[in-house]
Structure formats: structure tokens, C-alpha cells
Coordinates of C-alpha atoms and ligand atoms in Angstrom, one line a residue:
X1 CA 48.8 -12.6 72.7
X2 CA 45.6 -11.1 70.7
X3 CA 46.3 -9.4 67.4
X4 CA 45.4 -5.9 67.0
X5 CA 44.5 -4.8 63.9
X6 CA 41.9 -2.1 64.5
X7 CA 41.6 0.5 67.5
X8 CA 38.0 2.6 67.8
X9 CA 38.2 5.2 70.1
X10 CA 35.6 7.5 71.6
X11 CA 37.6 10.8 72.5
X12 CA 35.3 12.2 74.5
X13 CA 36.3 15.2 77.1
X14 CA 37.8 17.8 75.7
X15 CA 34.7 20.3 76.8
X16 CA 35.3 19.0 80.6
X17 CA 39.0 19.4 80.0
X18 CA 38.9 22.6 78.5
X19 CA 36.7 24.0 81.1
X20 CA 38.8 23.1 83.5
X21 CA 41.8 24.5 82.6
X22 CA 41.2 27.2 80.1
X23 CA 37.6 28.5 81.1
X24 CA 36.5 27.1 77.8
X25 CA 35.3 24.3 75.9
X26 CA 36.6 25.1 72.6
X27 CA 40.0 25.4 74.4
X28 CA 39.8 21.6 75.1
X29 CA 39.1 20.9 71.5
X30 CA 42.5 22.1 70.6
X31 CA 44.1 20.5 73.0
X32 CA 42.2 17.2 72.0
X33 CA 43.8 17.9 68.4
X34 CA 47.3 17.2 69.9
X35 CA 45.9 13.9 71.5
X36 CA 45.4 12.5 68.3
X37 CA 49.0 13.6 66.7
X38 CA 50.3 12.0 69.8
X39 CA 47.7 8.4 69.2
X40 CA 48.4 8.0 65.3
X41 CA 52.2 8.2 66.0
X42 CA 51.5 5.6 68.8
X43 CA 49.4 3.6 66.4
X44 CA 51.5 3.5 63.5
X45 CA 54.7 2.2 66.5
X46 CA 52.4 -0.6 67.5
X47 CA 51.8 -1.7 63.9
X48 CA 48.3 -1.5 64.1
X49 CA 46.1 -1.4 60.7
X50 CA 42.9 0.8 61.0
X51 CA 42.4 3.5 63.6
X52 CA 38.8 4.7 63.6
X53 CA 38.1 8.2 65.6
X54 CA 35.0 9.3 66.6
X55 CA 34.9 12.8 66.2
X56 CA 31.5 14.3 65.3
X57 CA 28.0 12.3 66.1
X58 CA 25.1 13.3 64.6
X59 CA 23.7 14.1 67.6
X60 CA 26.3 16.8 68.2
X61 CA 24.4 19.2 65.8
X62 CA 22.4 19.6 68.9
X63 CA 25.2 22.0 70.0
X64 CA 25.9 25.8 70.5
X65 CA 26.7 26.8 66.4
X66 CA 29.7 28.5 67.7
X67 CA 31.4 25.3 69.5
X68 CA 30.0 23.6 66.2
X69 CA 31.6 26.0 63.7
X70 CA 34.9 25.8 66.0
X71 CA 35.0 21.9 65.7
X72 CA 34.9 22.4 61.9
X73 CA 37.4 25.3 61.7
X74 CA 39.7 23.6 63.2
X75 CA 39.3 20.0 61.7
X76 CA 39.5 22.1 57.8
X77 CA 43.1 23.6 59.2
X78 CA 43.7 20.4 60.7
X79 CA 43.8 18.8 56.8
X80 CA 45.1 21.9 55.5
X81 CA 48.3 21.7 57.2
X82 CA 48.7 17.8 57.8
X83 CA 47.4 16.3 55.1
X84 CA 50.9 16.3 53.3
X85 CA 52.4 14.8 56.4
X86 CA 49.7 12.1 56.7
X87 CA 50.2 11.4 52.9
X88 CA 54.1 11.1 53.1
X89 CA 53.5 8.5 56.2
X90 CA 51.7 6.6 54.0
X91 CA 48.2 7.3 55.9
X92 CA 44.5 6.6 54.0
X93 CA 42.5 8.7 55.4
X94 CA 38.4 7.7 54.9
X95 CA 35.6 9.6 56.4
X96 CA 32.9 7.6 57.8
X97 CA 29.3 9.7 57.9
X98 CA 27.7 11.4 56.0
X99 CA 29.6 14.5 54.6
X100 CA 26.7 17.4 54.6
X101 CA 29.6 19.9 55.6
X102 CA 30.1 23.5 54.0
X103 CA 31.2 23.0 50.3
X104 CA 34.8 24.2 50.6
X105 CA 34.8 21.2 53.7
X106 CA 33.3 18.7 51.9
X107 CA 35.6 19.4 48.7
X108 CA 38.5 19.3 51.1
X109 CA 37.6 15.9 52.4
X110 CA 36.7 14.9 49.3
X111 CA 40.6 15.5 48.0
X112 CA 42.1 14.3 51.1
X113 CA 40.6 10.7 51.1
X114 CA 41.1 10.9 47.3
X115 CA 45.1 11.8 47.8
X116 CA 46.0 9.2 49.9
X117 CA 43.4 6.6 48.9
X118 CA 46.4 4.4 47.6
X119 CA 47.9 4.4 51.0
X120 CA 48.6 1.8 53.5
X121 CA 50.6 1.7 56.2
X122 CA 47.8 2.6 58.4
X123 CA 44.0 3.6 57.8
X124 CA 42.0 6.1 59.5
X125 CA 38.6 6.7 59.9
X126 CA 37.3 9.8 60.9
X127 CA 34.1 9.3 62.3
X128 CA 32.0 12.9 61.8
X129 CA 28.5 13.2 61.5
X130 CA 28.6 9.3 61.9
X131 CA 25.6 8.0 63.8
X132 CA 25.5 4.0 63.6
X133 CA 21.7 3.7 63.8
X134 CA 21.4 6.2 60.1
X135 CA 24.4 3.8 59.6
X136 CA 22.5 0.7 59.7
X137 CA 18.8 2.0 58.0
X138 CA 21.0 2.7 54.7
X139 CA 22.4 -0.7 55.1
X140 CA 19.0 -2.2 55.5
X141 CA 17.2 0.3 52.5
X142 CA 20.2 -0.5 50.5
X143 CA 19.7 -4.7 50.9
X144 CA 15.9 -3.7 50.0
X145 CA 16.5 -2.2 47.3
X146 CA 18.2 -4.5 45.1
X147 CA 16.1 -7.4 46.6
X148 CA 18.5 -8.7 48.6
X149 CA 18.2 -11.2 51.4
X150 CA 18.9 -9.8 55.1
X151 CA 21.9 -11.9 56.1
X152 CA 24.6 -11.0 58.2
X153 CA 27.3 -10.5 55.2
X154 CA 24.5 -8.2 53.6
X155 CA 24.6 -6.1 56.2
X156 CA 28.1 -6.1 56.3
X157 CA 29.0 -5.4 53.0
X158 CA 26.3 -1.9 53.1
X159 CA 27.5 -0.4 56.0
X160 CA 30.1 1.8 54.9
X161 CA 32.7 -0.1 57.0
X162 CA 32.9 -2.3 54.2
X163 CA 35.8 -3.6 53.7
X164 CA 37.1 -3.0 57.0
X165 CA 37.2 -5.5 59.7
X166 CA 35.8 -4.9 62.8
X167 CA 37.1 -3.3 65.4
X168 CA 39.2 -5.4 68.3
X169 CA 39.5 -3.0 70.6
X170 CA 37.2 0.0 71.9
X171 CA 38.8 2.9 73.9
X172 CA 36.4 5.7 75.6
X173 CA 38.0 8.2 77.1
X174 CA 36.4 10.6 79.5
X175 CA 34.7 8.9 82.2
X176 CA 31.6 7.4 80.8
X177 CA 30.5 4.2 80.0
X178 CA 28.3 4.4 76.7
X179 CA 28.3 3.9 73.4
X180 CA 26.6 7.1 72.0
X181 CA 25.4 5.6 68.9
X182 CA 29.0 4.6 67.6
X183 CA 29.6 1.3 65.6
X184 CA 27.0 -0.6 67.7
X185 CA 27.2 -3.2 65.1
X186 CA 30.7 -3.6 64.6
X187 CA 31.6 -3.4 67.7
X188 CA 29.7 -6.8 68.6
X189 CA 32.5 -8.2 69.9
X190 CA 35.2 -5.6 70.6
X191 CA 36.8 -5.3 74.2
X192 CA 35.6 -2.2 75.4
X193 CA 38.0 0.1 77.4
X194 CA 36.5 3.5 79.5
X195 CA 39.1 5.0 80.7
X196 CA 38.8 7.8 83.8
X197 CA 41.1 10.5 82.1
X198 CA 39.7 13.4 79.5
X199 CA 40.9 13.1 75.6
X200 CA 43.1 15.7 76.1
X201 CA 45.1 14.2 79.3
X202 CA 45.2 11.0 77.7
X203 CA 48.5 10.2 76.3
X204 CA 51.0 7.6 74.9
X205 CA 51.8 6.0 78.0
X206 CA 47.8 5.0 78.5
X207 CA 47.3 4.1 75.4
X208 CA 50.0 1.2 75.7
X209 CA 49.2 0.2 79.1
X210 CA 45.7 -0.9 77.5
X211 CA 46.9 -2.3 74.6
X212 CA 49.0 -4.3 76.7
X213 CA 46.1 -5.5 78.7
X214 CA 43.9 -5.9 75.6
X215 CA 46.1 -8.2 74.5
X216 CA 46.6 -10.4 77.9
X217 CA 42.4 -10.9 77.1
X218 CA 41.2 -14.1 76.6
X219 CA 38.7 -13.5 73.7
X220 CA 36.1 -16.2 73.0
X221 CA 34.0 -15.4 70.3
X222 CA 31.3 -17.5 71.9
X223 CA 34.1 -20.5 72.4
X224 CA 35.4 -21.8 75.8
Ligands
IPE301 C1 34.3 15.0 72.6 O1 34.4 15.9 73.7 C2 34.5 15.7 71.3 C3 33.2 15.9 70.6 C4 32.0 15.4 70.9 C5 33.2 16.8 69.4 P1 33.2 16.6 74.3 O2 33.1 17.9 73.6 O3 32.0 15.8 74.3 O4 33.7 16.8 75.8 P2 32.8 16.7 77.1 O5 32.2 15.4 77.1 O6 31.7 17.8 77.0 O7 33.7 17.0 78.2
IPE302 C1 30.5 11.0 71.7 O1 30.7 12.0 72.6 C2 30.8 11.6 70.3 C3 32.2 11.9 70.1 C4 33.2 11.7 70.8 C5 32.4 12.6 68.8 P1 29.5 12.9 73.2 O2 30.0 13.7 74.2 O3 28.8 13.5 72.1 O4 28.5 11.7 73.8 P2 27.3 11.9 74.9 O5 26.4 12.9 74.3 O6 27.9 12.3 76.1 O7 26.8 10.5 75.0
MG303 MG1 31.2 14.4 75.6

């Protein structure tokens, strides 16, 4: 049986969903939000160490403002009424990306990671405004500038996944079968999940019936 000690996950389809449904995209946001109460609980059952969610790419700036400034609305009152619940589970919460938010956003995920920094049961990390290839040009400007040799524990220790170990297993929800700039170097030898149903449809029982097979997986690492 494979350990599991980290879970990535794309969440993509809550627009689809929320079309679909509600007549509206934000509409599938929300319901998204209850996906991932439903997934941490789920995580934290299964024992798993590091949960990394993919929530905002910097590509999504390419969006309509007003599905933008909904994502962000309702990821500040999100915080504002979980983070005490997250902190008393023993949650770390660490952003990954760069955090060029409003100030009162920034300041609030700012305190958040800073409250429950000392945390460990499980870690989280929120993916928003996290593209992997900006990702990986810090890393590399970072080596350069302190004269550093490119080698693969360089890189490594600049990304700001530092300190975290890679992910084992990849979930993409929604249908397709990409990557959309997300951990493309730390995923190098993940086993990569797409699963058919929409973030917000997705739900305890799928999330077990992969771990389940992730964990039947002969991983190789290059080995036979
Ligand atoms: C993923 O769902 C959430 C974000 C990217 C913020 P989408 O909003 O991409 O949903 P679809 O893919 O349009 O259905
Ligand atoms: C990936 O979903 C980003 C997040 C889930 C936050 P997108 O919906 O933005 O990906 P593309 O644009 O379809 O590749
Ligand atoms: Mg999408």
C-alpha cells in the first residue's frame, strides 16, 4: 500500500456546475466552497499531511472583474468565519502565490497563516494567484542571484514549496485533462487523477474511492 502524505487537487467546475443548476457561475463558486469543507474533513480522516488547493491561477485575472471580485469576497468571509475553526483543528494554513490582493485581503492572509503557523495536524496550501512557471523564474533569479549553482535541490529549496514534499497524488476535477500551469515541477512524479464530475458534485465518497486506487499503484520512480 503507497503512503499518502500530500493530495493536490485541481477543483475545477464550479462555473459549469453553477450554470447548470443555478443560471450562474458565481452560484457554482459557493457551492465549490462546501466541496472543500466536505475534502479537509475527509483529509484530516485519512491522515493525510499536506492538502494543496488550487484555487486562483494567474491566468484567472483574465476574467469578468465581477466573477473575480466574487471569488475574493467570498474566500475573505471564507477566513473570516473559519479561521478559528481551522485553528482549533490544528490546521496551518500557507498561501502559495503571490499575494497582490486588496490590503484588507492580503492583511487577512497575512494573520491567518501567521495564527496557525504553529499548527500540524494537517497543512494546507491555498494555491491563489499561483502560476508554476512565475513559480519557477523566482526560483531560478533567486539561485542567480546569490551565485548559486542550478541543481535540482536549488531549485527545490526556492520554490516556495520549500519544505514541503511533493505531492503523491494529483486530483482534477471537472472533466479535463491539463495541468493549467499548476506545480508542473513538483508534480514530476505524482499519480494524476481527472475525474468526470464538477468540484461541486464531487464528494467524500470519490474522494476515497481514488485514494483507494491511488494506493493499489505500483509507483516506480524510474525502478522496475
Ligand atoms: C474552478 O472552476 C475555480 C476557479 C478557477 C476559480 P471554474 O470557474 O474554472 O469552472 P469552469 O471550469 O468554468 O466550469
Ligand atoms: C485551473 O482551472 C485553475 C483553478 C482551478 C484555480 P481553470 O478553469 O482556470 O483552467 P483552464 O483555464 O480551463 O485551463
Ligand atoms: Mg475551469
Amino acid at each position: 500500500m503507497n503512503p499518502l502524505n500530500h493530495v493536490a487537487i485541481i477543483m475545477d467546475g464550479n462555473g459549469r456546475w453553477g450554470m447548470k443548476y443555478k443560471n450562474s457561475r458565481n452560484a457554482g463558486h459557493k457551492a465549490g466552497l462546501n466541496t472543500v469543507e466536505k475534502i479537509i474533513k475527509e483529509t484530516i480522516k485519512n491522515k493525510i499531511k499536506y492538502l494543496t488547493l488550487f484555487a486562483f491561477s494567474t491566468e484567472n485575472w483574465k476574467r469578468p472583474k465581477k466573477e473575480i471580485d466574487y471569488l475574493f469576497n467570498l474566500l475573505e468571509n471564507f477566513l473570516l468565519n473559519r479561521i478559528e475553526d481551522l485553528h482549533k483543528k490544528k490546521i496551518k494554513l500557507k498561501i502559495l502565490g503571490s499575494k497582490k490582493f486588496s490590503p484588507k485581503l492580503n492583511k487577512l492572509l497575512n494573520n491567518s497563516e501567521k495564527k496557525t503557523s504553529k499548527n500540524s495536524k494537517l497543512q494546507i496550501n491555498l494555491a491563489l494567484n499561483y502560476g508554476s512557471k512565475s513559480e519557477l523564474i523566482n526560483a531560478f533569479k533567486k539561485i542567480k542571484k546569490n551565485k548559486k549553482a542550478i541543481t535540482e535541490k536549488n531549485i527545490d529549496i526556492n520554490l516556495q514549496t520549500k519544505k514541503i514534499p511533493d505531492p503523491d497524488l494529483l486530483i482534477r476535477t471537472g472533466k479535463t485533462k491539463r495541468l493549467s500551469n499548476f506545480l508542473l515541477w513538483q508534480l514530476a512524479y505524482a499519480e494524476i487523477f481527472f475525474e468526470k464530475k464538477l468540484w461541486p458534485s464531487f464528494n467524500e465518497k470519490d474522494y476515497n474511492r481514488i485514494i483507494k486506487e491511488y494506493k493499489k499503484i505500483k509507483r516506480n520512480f524510474g525502478k522496475i
